[in-house]
PDB file of C-alpha atoms in Angstrom:
ATOM      1  CA  UNK Z   1      91.796 101.826  98.507  1.00 50.00           C
ATOM      2  CA  UNK Z   2      95.308 100.353  97.580  1.00 56.00           C
ATOM      3  CA  UNK Z   3      95.857  98.179  94.660  1.00 55.00           C
ATOM      4  CA  UNK Z   4      95.871  94.498  95.691  1.00 48.00           C
ATOM      5  CA  UNK Z   5      98.503  91.854  94.516  1.00 47.00           C
ATOM      6  CA  UNK Z   6      97.725  88.299  95.602  1.00 41.00           C
ATOM      7  CA  UNK Z   7     100.186  85.854  97.361  1.00 40.00           C
ATOM      8  CA  UNK Z   8     103.562  86.450  98.686  1.00 44.00           C
ATOM      9  CA  UNK Z   9     106.560  84.393 100.121  1.00 46.00           C
ATOM     10  CA  UNK Z  10     109.743  85.910 100.974  1.00 48.00           C
ATOM     11  CA  UNK Z  11     111.738  83.769  98.689  1.00 42.00           C
ATOM     12  CA  UNK Z  12     109.618  84.938  95.682  1.00 44.00           C
ATOM     13  CA  UNK Z  13     109.768  88.575  96.775  1.00 56.00           C
ATOM     14  CA  UNK Z  14     111.673  90.083  93.818  1.00 50.00           C
ATOM     15  CA  UNK Z  15     109.383  88.394  91.210  1.00 47.00           C
ATOM     16  CA  UNK Z  16     106.380  89.403  92.957  1.00 52.00           C
ATOM     17  CA  UNK Z  17     107.345  92.966  93.488  1.00 52.00           C
ATOM     18  CA  UNK Z  18     108.398  93.350  89.931  1.00 53.00           C
ATOM     19  CA  UNK Z  19     104.879  92.171  89.076  1.00 54.00           C
ATOM     20  CA  UNK Z  20     103.382  94.893  91.385  1.00 57.00           C
ATOM     21  CA  UNK Z  21     104.919  97.675  89.339  1.00 67.00           C
ATOM     22  CA  UNK Z  22     103.284  96.254  86.249  1.00 59.00           C
ATOM     23  CA  UNK Z  23     100.005  95.519  88.000  1.00 48.00           C
ATOM     24  CA  UNK Z  24     100.284  91.648  87.699  1.00 38.00           C
ATOM     25  CA  UNK Z  25      99.418  89.013  90.110  1.00 34.00           C
ATOM     26  CA  UNK Z  26     101.931  86.340  91.329  1.00 34.00           C
ATOM     27  CA  UNK Z  27     101.200  83.262  93.414  1.00 34.00           C
ATOM     28  CA  UNK Z  28     103.206  82.125  96.533  1.00 34.00           C
ATOM     29  CA  UNK Z  29     102.792  81.718 100.290  1.00 34.00           C
ATOM     30  CA  UNK Z  30     103.349  83.939 103.037  1.00 34.00           C
ATOM     31  CA  UNK Z  31     105.684  82.790 105.842  1.00 34.00           C
ATOM     32  CA  UNK Z  32     104.680  84.214 109.167  1.00 34.00           C
ATOM     33  CA  UNK Z  33     106.964  83.953 112.083  1.00 32.00           C
ATOM     34  CA  UNK Z  34     107.647  85.135 115.575  1.00 34.00           C
ATOM     35  CA  UNK Z  35     110.698  85.836 117.632  1.00 33.00           C
ATOM     36  CA  UNK Z  36     112.735  88.763 119.011  1.00 33.00           C
ATOM     37  CA  UNK Z  37     113.688  90.252 115.587  1.00 35.00           C
ATOM     38  CA  UNK Z  38     110.265  90.021 114.030  1.00 34.00           C
ATOM     39  CA  UNK Z  39     107.567  89.916 116.948  1.00 33.00           C
ATOM     40  CA  UNK Z  40     104.548  92.099 117.157  1.00 35.00           C
ATOM     41  CA  UNK Z  41     105.244  95.532 118.847  1.00 37.00           C
ATOM     42  CA  UNK Z  42     103.668  96.570 122.052  1.00 34.00           C
ATOM     43  CA  UNK Z  43     101.073  99.376 122.258  1.00 35.00           C
ATOM     44  CA  UNK Z  44     103.840 101.820 123.183  1.00 36.00           C
ATOM     45  CA  UNK Z  45     105.173 100.997 119.634  1.00 52.00           C
ATOM     46  CA  UNK Z  46     101.913 101.820 117.939  1.00 54.00           C
ATOM     47  CA  UNK Z  47     101.982 103.022 114.310  1.00 56.00           C
ATOM     48  CA  UNK Z  48     100.391 106.170 113.182  1.00 59.00           C
ATOM     49  CA  UNK Z  49      96.751 105.625 112.212  1.00 68.00           C
ATOM     50  CA  UNK Z  50      97.439 106.034 108.462  1.00 76.00           C
ATOM     51  CA  UNK Z  51      99.984 103.416 108.273  1.00 83.00           C
ATOM     52  CA  UNK Z  52      98.655  99.929 107.527  1.00 87.00           C
ATOM     53  CA  UNK Z  53      99.781  97.109 109.915  1.00 87.00           C
ATOM     54  CA  UNK Z  54     101.437  93.980 109.010  1.00 87.00           C
ATOM     55  CA  UNK Z  55      98.977  90.911 109.607  1.00 86.00           C
ATOM     56  CA  UNK Z  56     101.836  88.498 110.429  1.00 88.00           C
ATOM     57  CA  UNK Z  57     105.599  89.364 110.619  1.00 90.00           C
ATOM     58  CA  UNK Z  58     107.756  87.701 108.128  1.00 88.00           C
ATOM     59  CA  UNK Z  59     111.074  86.330 109.335  1.00 89.00           C
ATOM     60  CA  UNK Z  60     113.881  88.096 107.411  1.00 88.00           C
ATOM     61  CA  UNK Z  61     116.719  86.935 109.656  1.00 90.00           C
ATOM     62  CA  UNK Z  62     118.583  84.647 107.184  1.00 89.00           C
ATOM     63  CA  UNK Z  63     118.122  87.489 104.427  1.00 89.00           C
ATOM     64  CA  UNK Z  64     119.781  90.033 106.724  1.00 91.00           C
ATOM     65  CA  UNK Z  65     122.805  87.692 107.126  1.00 91.00           C
ATOM     66  CA  UNK Z  66     122.943  86.829 103.414  1.00 91.00           C
ATOM     67  CA  UNK Z  67     120.862  89.409 101.402  1.00 91.00           C
ATOM     68  CA  UNK Z  68     121.705  87.758  98.015  1.00 91.00           C
ATOM     69  CA  UNK Z  69     119.919  84.549  99.087  1.00 88.00           C
ATOM     70  CA  UNK Z  70     116.500  86.363  98.923  1.00 86.00           C
ATOM     71  CA  UNK Z  71     116.182  85.316  95.220  1.00 84.00           C
ATOM     72  CA  UNK Z  72     116.758  81.859  94.082  1.00 83.00           C
ATOM     73  CA  UNK Z  73     118.958  81.183  91.027  1.00 85.00           C
ATOM     74  CA  UNK Z  74     115.879  80.057  89.038  1.00 83.00           C
ATOM     75  CA  UNK Z  75     114.197  83.511  89.791  1.00 82.00           C
ATOM     76  CA  UNK Z  76     117.242  85.278  88.671  1.00 83.00           C
ATOM     77  CA  UNK Z  77     117.468  83.112  85.524  1.00 84.00           C
ATOM     78  CA  UNK Z  78     113.977  84.371  84.613  1.00 82.00           C
ATOM     79  CA  UNK Z  79     115.368  87.769  84.272  1.00 81.00           C
ATOM     80  CA  UNK Z  80     118.558  86.583  82.710  1.00 86.00           C
ATOM     81  CA  UNK Z  81     120.514  88.059  85.599  1.00 84.00           C
ATOM     82  CA  UNK Z  82     123.668  86.582  86.988  1.00 79.00           C
ATOM     83  CA  UNK Z  83     123.174  84.305  89.995  1.00 78.00           C
ATOM     84  CA  UNK Z  84     125.887  86.014  91.915  1.00 83.00           C
ATOM     85  CA  UNK Z  85     124.698  89.174  93.358  1.00 89.00           C
ATOM     86  CA  UNK Z  86     126.998  91.857  95.039  1.00 92.00           C
ATOM     87  CA  UNK Z  87     126.141  92.166  98.810  1.00 90.00           C
ATOM     88  CA  UNK Z  88     126.698  94.863 101.354  1.00 88.00           C
ATOM     89  CA  UNK Z  89     125.838  95.068 104.861  1.00 84.00           C
ATOM     90  CA  UNK Z  90     125.809  98.753 105.734  1.00 82.00           C
ATOM     91  CA  UNK Z  91     123.610 100.804 106.438  1.00 86.00           C
ATOM     92  CA  UNK Z  92     121.195  97.961 105.663  1.00 89.00           C
ATOM     93  CA  UNK Z  93     121.709  94.437 104.167  1.00 92.00           C
ATOM     94  CA  UNK Z  94     121.505  94.838 100.440  1.00 92.00           C
ATOM     95  CA  UNK Z  95     122.304  92.874  97.330  1.00 93.00           C
ATOM     96  CA  UNK Z  96     122.247  94.119  93.697  1.00 91.00           C
ATOM     97  CA  UNK Z  97     122.267  91.971  90.395  1.00 90.00           C
ATOM     98  CA  UNK Z  98     123.177  93.764  87.198  1.00 85.00           C
ATOM     99  CA  UNK Z  99     123.623  92.975  83.689  1.00 85.00           C
ATOM    100  CA  UNK Z 100     123.132  96.122  81.656  1.00 85.00           C
ATOM    101  CA  UNK Z 101     125.260  95.141  78.818  1.00 81.00           C
ATOM    102  CA  UNK Z 102     124.270  91.439  78.620  1.00 82.00           C
ATOM    103  CA  UNK Z 103     121.006  89.605  77.887  1.00 81.00           C
ATOM    104  CA  UNK Z 104     119.243  90.936  80.905  1.00 80.00           C
ATOM    105  CA  UNK Z 105     119.643  94.771  80.091  1.00 84.00           C
ATOM    106  CA  UNK Z 106     118.687  95.337  83.696  1.00 85.00           C
ATOM    107  CA  UNK Z 107     119.569  95.853  87.276  1.00 86.00           C
ATOM    108  CA  UNK Z 108     117.723  94.533  90.354  1.00 86.00           C
ATOM    109  CA  UNK Z 109     118.478  95.394  94.016  1.00 89.00           C
ATOM    110  CA  UNK Z 110     116.922  94.324  97.222  1.00 89.00           C
ATOM    111  CA  UNK Z 111     117.378  96.100 100.538  1.00 90.00           C
ATOM    112  CA  UNK Z 112     116.349  94.695 103.874  1.00 90.00           C
ATOM    113  CA  UNK Z 113     115.772  98.224 105.301  1.00 88.00           C
ATOM    114  CA  UNK Z 114     116.806  97.728 109.050  1.00 87.00           C
ATOM    115  CA  UNK Z 115     117.719 101.313 109.459  1.00 83.00           C
ATOM    116  CA  UNK Z 116     114.298 102.693 108.490  1.00 81.00           C
ATOM    117  CA  UNK Z 117     111.055 102.684 110.379  1.00 84.00           C
ATOM    118  CA  UNK Z 118     109.377 100.347 108.101  1.00 85.00           C
ATOM    119  CA  UNK Z 119     106.461 101.775 106.041  1.00 85.00           C
ATOM    120  CA  UNK Z 120     105.763 104.439 108.742  1.00 87.00           C
ATOM    121  CA  UNK Z 121     108.820 106.189 107.627  1.00 85.00           C
ATOM    122  CA  UNK Z 122     107.524 106.211 104.007  1.00 84.00           C
ATOM    123  CA  UNK Z 123     104.141 107.352 105.104  1.00 86.00           C
ATOM    124  CA  UNK Z 124     105.611 110.290 107.161  1.00 86.00           C
ATOM    125  CA  UNK Z 125     107.471 111.371 103.928  1.00 84.00           C
ATOM    126  CA  UNK Z 126     104.905 110.536 101.213  1.00 86.00           C
ATOM    127  CA  UNK Z 127     104.519 114.120 100.322  1.00 88.00           C
ATOM    128  CA  UNK Z 128     108.139 114.201  99.441  1.00 88.00           C
ATOM    129  CA  UNK Z 129     107.657 111.494  96.788  1.00 87.00           C
ATOM    130  CA  UNK Z 130     106.819 112.076  93.150  1.00 88.00           C
ATOM    131  CA  UNK Z 131     105.153 108.825  93.230  1.00 88.00           C
ATOM    132  CA  UNK Z 132     103.622 107.299  96.295  1.00 89.00           C
ATOM    133  CA  UNK Z 133     100.986 104.476  95.510  1.00 88.00           C
ATOM    134  CA  UNK Z 134      99.942 102.320  98.371  1.00 89.00           C
ATOM    135  CA  UNK Z 135      99.225  98.683  97.506  1.00 85.00           C
ATOM    136  CA  UNK Z 136      98.617  95.404  99.209  1.00 83.00           C
ATOM    137  CA  UNK Z 137     100.583  92.146  98.485  1.00 78.00           C
ATOM    138  CA  UNK Z 138      98.464  89.316 100.104  1.00 76.00           C
ATOM    139  CA  UNK Z 139      97.278  91.611 102.719  1.00 78.00           C
ATOM    140  CA  UNK Z 140     100.754  92.948 103.476  1.00 83.00           C
ATOM    141  CA  UNK Z 141     101.088  96.687 103.067  1.00 89.00           C
ATOM    142  CA  UNK Z 142     103.564  98.042 100.392  1.00 88.00           C
ATOM    143  CA  UNK Z 143     103.964 101.200  98.384  1.00 89.00           C
ATOM    144  CA  UNK Z 144     105.363 102.193  94.820  1.00 88.00           C
ATOM    145  CA  UNK Z 145     107.711 105.139  95.387  1.00 88.00           C
ATOM    146  CA  UNK Z 146     109.712 107.455  93.335  1.00 87.00           C
ATOM    147  CA  UNK Z 147     111.520 110.440  94.642  1.00 85.00           C
ATOM    148  CA  UNK Z 148     112.042 112.549  91.625  1.00 84.00           C
ATOM    149  CA  UNK Z 149     110.429 111.252  88.354  1.00 84.00           C
ATOM    150  CA  UNK Z 150     107.910 108.308  87.608  1.00 84.00           C
ATOM    151  CA  UNK Z 151     110.214 106.174  85.427  1.00 84.00           C
ATOM    152  CA  UNK Z 152     107.976 103.105  85.500  1.00 82.00           C
ATOM    153  CA  UNK Z 153     107.233 103.433  81.763  1.00 81.00           C
ATOM    154  CA  UNK Z 154     111.025 103.209  81.298  1.00 82.00           C
ATOM    155  CA  UNK Z 155     111.188 100.049  83.497  1.00 77.00           C
ATOM    156  CA  UNK Z 156     112.511 101.714  86.595  1.00 84.00           C
ATOM    157  CA  UNK Z 157     110.400 100.865  89.682  1.00 85.00           C
ATOM    158  CA  UNK Z 158     110.869 100.847  93.571  1.00 88.00           C
ATOM    159  CA  UNK Z 159     108.441  98.978  95.797  1.00 88.00           C
ATOM    160  CA  UNK Z 160     108.769  99.123  99.557  1.00 88.00           C
ATOM    161  CA  UNK Z 161     107.055  96.065 101.205  1.00 87.00           C
ATOM    162  CA  UNK Z 162     106.279  95.829 104.970  1.00 90.00           C
ATOM    163  CA  UNK Z 163     107.869  92.614 106.343  1.00 90.00           C
ATOM    164  CA  UNK Z 164     106.981  93.621 109.921  1.00 90.00           C
ATOM    165  CA  UNK Z 165     105.449  96.909 111.381  1.00 89.00           C
ATOM    166  CA  UNK Z 166     108.968  98.234 111.832  1.00 89.00           C
ATOM    167  CA  UNK Z 167     110.930  96.612 108.876  1.00 91.00           C
ATOM    168  CA  UNK Z 168     110.433  96.858 105.181  1.00 90.00           C
ATOM    169  CA  UNK Z 169     112.114  95.497 102.061  1.00 90.00           C
ATOM    170  CA  UNK Z 170     112.832  97.534  99.086  1.00 88.00           C
ATOM    171  CA  UNK Z 171     113.059  96.078  95.556  1.00 87.00           C
ATOM    172  CA  UNK Z 172     114.281  98.368  92.898  1.00 88.00           C
ATOM    173  CA  UNK Z 173     114.519  97.491  89.138  1.00 84.00           C
ATOM    174  CA  UNK Z 174     116.283  99.464  86.359  1.00 84.00           C
TER     175      UNK Z 174
END
C-alpha cells in the first residue's frame, strides 16, 4: 500500500511534494478539469493494470505555457528561493529556482513531463531505479524515485506526480 499524503492543489505542488519526501502532510484543494489536453482517455488508451489511475485530471495548461508560475512567490519565499525562476520549454516545460550560495542553500525544479507517458513510463522502468516508492497525494498517484543513489537523507529528492493518466509533474529538490 502506497504512503498517503493528504490534500493537493496544483499551485501548492512544490510545497506538497517536498513534504512527501519527508513524509509530511500538507493541506490544499485538488482542481479537477476536463478538456482536450487533460480529458480522460478512452479504453484504447488503457493503462497497464499495475499503474494507478488519476481520479480527476488536473489542468496544467497554464503551467505548460509558463512553468515558473506553478509556485507562488510566497511559496518560494518559504524556502528563501528567488522569485524569478529560469524556465525552458524543451523537451518539456521546466523551471528551476536555485540559491546554493545564498540563504536557501538549495535548488528546486519543476518539470511538466509532456514527453513522458505519465506514471506508466515510471512503472515500466521501476526496476531501473535505486528508489521507487509509490505514494498517494489526495488520491492522486505519485512516486519518489532515484536513479542511482538514495540521497533523501542529504536533502535530494525527486517526486513524480500524476496530473493526468498520461502526464506527470516532477519536482526535484537539492
